Coordinates of C-alpha atoms in Angstrom, one line a residue:
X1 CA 14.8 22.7 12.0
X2 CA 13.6 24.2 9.0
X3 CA 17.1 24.2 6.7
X4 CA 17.0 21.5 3.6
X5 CA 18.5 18.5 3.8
X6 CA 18.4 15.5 1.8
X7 CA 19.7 12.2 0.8
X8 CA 20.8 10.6 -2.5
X9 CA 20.4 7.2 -3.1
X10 CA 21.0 4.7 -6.4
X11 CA 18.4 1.4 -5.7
X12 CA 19.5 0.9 -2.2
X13 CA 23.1 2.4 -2.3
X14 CA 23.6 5.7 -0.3
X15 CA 25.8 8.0 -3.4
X16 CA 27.4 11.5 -2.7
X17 CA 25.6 13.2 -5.7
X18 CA 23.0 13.4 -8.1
X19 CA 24.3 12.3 -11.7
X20 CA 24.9 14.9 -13.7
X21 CA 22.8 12.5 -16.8
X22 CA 20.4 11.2 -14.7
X23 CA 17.6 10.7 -16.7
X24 CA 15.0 12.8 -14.9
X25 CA 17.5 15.3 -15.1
X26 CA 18.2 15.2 -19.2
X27 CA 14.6 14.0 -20.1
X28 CA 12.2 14.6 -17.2
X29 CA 12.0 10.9 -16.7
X30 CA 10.7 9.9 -13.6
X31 CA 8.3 11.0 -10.9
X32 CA 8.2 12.7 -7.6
X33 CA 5.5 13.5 -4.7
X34 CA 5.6 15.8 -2.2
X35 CA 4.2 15.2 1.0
X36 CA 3.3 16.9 4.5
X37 CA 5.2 16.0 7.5
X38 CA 3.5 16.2 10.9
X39 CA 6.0 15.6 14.0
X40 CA 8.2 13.0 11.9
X41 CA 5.4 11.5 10.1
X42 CA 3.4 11.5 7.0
X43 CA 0.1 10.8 7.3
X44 CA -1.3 10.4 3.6
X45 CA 2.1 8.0 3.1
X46 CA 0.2 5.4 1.8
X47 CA -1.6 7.1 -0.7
X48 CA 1.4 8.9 -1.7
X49 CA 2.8 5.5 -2.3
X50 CA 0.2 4.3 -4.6
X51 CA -0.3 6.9 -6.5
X52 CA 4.0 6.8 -7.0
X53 CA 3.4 3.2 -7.7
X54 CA 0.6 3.8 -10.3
X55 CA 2.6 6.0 -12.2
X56 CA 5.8 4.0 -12.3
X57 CA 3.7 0.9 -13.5
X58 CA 2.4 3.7 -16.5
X59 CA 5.5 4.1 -17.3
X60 CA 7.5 1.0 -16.4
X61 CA 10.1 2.4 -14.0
X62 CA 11.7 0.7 -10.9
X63 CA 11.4 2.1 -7.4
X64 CA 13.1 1.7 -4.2
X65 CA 11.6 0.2 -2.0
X66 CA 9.6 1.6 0.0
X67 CA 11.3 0.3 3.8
X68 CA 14.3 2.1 2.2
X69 CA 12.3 5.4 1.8
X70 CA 10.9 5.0 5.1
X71 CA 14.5 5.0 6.8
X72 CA 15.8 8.0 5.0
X73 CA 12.7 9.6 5.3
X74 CA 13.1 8.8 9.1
X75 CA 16.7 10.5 9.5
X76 CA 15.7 13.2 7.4
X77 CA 13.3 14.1 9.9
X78 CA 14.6 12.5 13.0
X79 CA 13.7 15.9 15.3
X80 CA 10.0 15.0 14.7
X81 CA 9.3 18.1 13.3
X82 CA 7.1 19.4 10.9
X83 CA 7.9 20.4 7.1
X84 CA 7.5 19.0 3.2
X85 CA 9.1 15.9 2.3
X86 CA 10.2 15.7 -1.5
X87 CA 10.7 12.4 -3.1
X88 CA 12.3 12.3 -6.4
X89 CA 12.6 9.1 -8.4
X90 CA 14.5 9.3 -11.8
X91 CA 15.1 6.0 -14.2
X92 CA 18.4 4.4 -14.1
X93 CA 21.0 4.5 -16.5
X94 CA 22.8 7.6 -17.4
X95 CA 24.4 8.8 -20.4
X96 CA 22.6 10.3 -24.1
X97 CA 19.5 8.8 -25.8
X98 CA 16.5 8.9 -25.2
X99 CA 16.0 4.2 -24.9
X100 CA 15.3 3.7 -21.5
X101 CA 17.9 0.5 -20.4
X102 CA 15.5 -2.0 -19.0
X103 CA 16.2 -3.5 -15.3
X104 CA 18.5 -0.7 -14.0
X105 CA 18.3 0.4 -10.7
X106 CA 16.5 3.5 -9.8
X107 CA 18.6 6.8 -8.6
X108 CA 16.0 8.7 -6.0
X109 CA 16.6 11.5 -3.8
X110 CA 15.1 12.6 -0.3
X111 CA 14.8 16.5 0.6
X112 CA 13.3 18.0 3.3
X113 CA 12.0 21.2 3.4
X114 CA 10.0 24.5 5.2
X115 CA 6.4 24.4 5.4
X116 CA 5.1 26.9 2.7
X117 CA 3.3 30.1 4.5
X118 CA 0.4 30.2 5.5
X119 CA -2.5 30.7 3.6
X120 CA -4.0 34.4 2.8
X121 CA -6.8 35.1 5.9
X122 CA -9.9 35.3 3.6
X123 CA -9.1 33.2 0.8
X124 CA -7.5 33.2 -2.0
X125 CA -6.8 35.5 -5.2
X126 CA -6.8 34.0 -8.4
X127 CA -6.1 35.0 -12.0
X128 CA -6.2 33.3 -15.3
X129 CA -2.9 32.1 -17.3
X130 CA -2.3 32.9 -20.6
X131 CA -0.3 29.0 -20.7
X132 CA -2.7 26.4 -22.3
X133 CA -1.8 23.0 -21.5
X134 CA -1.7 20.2 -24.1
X135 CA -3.2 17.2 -24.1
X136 CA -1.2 13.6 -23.7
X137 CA -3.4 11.4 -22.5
X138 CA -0.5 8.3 -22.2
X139 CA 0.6 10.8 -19.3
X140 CA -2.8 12.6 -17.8
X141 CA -2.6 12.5 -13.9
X142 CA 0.6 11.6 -13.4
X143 CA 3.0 13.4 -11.6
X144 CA 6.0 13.0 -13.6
X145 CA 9.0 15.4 -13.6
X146 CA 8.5 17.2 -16.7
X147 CA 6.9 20.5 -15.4
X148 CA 8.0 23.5 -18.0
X149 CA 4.1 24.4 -18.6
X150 CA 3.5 24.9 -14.8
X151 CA 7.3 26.6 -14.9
X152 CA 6.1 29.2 -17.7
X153 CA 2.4 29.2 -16.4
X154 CA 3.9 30.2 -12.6
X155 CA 6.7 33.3 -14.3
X156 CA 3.5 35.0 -16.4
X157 CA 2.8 36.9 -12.6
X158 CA 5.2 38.8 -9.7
X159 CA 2.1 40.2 -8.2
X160 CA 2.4 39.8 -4.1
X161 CA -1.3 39.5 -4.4
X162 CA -1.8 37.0 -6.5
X163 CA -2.0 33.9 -5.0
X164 CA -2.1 31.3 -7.9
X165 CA -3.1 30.8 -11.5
X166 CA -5.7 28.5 -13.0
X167 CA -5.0 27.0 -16.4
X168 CA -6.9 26.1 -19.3
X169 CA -6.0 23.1 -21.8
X170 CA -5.4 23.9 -25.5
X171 CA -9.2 23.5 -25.7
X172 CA -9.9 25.7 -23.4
X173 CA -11.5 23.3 -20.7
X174 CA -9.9 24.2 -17.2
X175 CA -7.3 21.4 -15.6
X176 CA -6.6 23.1 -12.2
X177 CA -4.0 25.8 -10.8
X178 CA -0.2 25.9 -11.3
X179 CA 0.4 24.0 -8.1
X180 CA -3.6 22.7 -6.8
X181 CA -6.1 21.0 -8.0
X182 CA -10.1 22.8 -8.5
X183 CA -13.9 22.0 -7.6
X184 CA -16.5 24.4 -8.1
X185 CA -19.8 24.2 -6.1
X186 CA -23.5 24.5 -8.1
X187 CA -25.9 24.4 -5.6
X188 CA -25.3 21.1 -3.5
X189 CA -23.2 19.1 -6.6
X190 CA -19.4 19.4 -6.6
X191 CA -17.3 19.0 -9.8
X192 CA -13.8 19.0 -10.3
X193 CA -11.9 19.0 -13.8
X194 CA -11.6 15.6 -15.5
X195 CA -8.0 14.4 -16.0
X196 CA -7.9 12.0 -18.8
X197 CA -6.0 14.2 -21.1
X198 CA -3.6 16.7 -18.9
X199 CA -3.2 17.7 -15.4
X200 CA -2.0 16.2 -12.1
X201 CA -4.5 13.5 -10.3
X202 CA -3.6 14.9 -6.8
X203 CA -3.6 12.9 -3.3
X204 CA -5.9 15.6 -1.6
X205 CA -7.8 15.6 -4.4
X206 CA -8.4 12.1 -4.0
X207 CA -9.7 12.6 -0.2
X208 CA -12.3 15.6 -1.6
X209 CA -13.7 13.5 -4.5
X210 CA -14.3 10.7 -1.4
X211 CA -15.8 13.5 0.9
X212 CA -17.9 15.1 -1.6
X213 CA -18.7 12.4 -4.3
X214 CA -17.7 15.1 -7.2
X215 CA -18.4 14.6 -10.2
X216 CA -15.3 14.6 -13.0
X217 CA -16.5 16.5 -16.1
X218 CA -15.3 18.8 -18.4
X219 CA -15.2 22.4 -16.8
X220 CA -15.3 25.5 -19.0
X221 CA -14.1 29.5 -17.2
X222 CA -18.0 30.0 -17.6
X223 CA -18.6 26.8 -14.6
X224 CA -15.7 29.1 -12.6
X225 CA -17.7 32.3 -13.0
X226 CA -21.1 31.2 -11.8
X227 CA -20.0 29.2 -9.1
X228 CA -20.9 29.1 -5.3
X229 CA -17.8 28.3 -4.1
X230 CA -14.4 27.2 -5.3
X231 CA -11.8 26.0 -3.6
X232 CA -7.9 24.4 -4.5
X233 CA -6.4 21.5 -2.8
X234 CA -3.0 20.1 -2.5
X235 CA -1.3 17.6 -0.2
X236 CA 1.4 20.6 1.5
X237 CA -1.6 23.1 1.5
X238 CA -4.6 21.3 2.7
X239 CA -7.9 22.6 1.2
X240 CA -7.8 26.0 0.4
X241 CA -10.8 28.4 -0.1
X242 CA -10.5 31.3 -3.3
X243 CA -12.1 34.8 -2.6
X244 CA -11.4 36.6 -5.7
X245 CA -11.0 35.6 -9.3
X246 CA -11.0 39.1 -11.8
X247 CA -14.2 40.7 -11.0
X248 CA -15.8 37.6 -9.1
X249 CA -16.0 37.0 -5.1
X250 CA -17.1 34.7 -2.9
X251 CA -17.3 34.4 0.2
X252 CA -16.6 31.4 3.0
X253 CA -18.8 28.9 2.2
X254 CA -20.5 26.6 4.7
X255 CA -19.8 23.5 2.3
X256 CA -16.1 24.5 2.2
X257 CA -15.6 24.8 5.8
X258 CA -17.1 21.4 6.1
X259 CA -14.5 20.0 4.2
X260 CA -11.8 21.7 6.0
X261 CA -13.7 19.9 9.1
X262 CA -13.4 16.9 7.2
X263 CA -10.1 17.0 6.2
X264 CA -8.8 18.4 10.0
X265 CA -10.3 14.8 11.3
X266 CA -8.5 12.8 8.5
X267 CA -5.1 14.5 8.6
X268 CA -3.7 15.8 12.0
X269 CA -1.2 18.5 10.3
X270 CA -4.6 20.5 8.8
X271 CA -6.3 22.1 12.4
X272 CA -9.2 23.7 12.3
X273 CA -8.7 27.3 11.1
X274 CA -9.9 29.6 14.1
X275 CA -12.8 30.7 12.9
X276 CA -14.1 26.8 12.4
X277 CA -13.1 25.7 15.5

């Protein structure tokens, strides 16, 4: 079952639709994750969870609770089957301004969708975007619903074969891709872009900072262009190898296809890619 379905809810209350004024809607206030189902489940939930929960304490929104995700997460995906689970949590209270009303209860919305396809054999091909991010650090790593740069970074290519973009902040340091998070390999030292200032603090990042001890720094195109390997990561896509950026290519790295090792043993929905098994 691979069709979308979801589920709209207002704190606890099943409602028939989404607000017209709700206010992640009219100001991109609130935040959502996205998560990997593996036959009914998801296995990073908790992290998910407080990484939601670290983001509405940042910005002082409610959220449902969580035994009331977990049920319509449950009937959303009550085959047991595979897919991405989107979980959307706007602040309460509707209508124009931009004063949040305190103690409202928080609309949220359940959707269930395809897994994305699979990954190009190889590795991936990457180009730069002409998009610079800008820098708020009251809302670095969060993954609130305000998205336009990664909208405008994502339209800048239709190329088939181009697989994703990597992005620079207005000061030219890079944050990650449109829709991953980065690490670039020196020699036996992993670093991956420091999010203070911009850019999303991702769940699977999370698990290859752990795996690898990376170091967070500030990364320049030149740390790109001379590494060993690079790979992205996201929590749908697992850890993903990149083959080609302009005129540079790499190939499969041995430190990369210990991660993916590592990562196949910590979450069930990421096998082994054939040629690791």
């Amino acid at each position: 079952m691979s069709a979308t379905r979801e589920a709209l809810f207002e704190g606890a209350t099943r409602i028939d639709a989404w607000p017209g004024d709700a206010r992640a809607t009219a100001y991109g206030d609130g935040l959502f994750e996205t998560m990997r189902v593996h036959r009914g489940v998801v296995p990073w939930a908790d992290a998910h969870r407080a990484r939601l929960e670290a983001g509405a304490k940042r910005l002082g929104l409610s959220l449902p609770a969580r035994e009331s995700v977990d049920a319509a997460a449950a009937g959303l995906f009550d085959d047991g089957g595979d897919g991405v689970l989107k979980l959307l949590v706007s602040r309460g209270g509707g209508g124009r301004g931009y004063a949040p009303i305190a103690d409202t209860a928080p609309l949220w919305r359940l959707s269930r969708h395809a897994l994305p396809a699979p990954a190009r054999a190889g590795g991936l091909v990457l180009r730069w975007c002409d998009l610079r991010l800008s820098a708020q650090p009251a809302l670095a790593g969060m993954k609130h619903c305000n998205r336009l740069e990664q909208v405008l970074a994502r339209a800048e290519w239709q190329d088939a074969g181009i697989d994703e973009g990597l992005l620079c902040d207005v000061d030219g340091h890079v944050i990650g891709a449109t829709s991953a998070n980065v690490f670039v390999l020196h020699g036996t030292r992993w670093t991956t872009p420091a999010l203070d200032r911009c850019g999303v603090a991702g769940v699977c990042r999370a698990f290859v900072l752990g795996a690898t001890g990376a170091v967070e720094a500030r990364v320049s195109p030149e740390d790109i262009g001379t590494a060993d390997a690079v790979l992205l990561c996201n929590a749908v896509r697992g850890i993903l190898p990149v083959a080609r950026l302009d005129a540079r290519a790499w190939a499969m790295h041995p430190a990369v296809a210990g991660l993916q090792r590592d990562l196949a043993r910590a979450h069930p929905a990421f096998p082994l890619p054939q040629e690791l098994a």
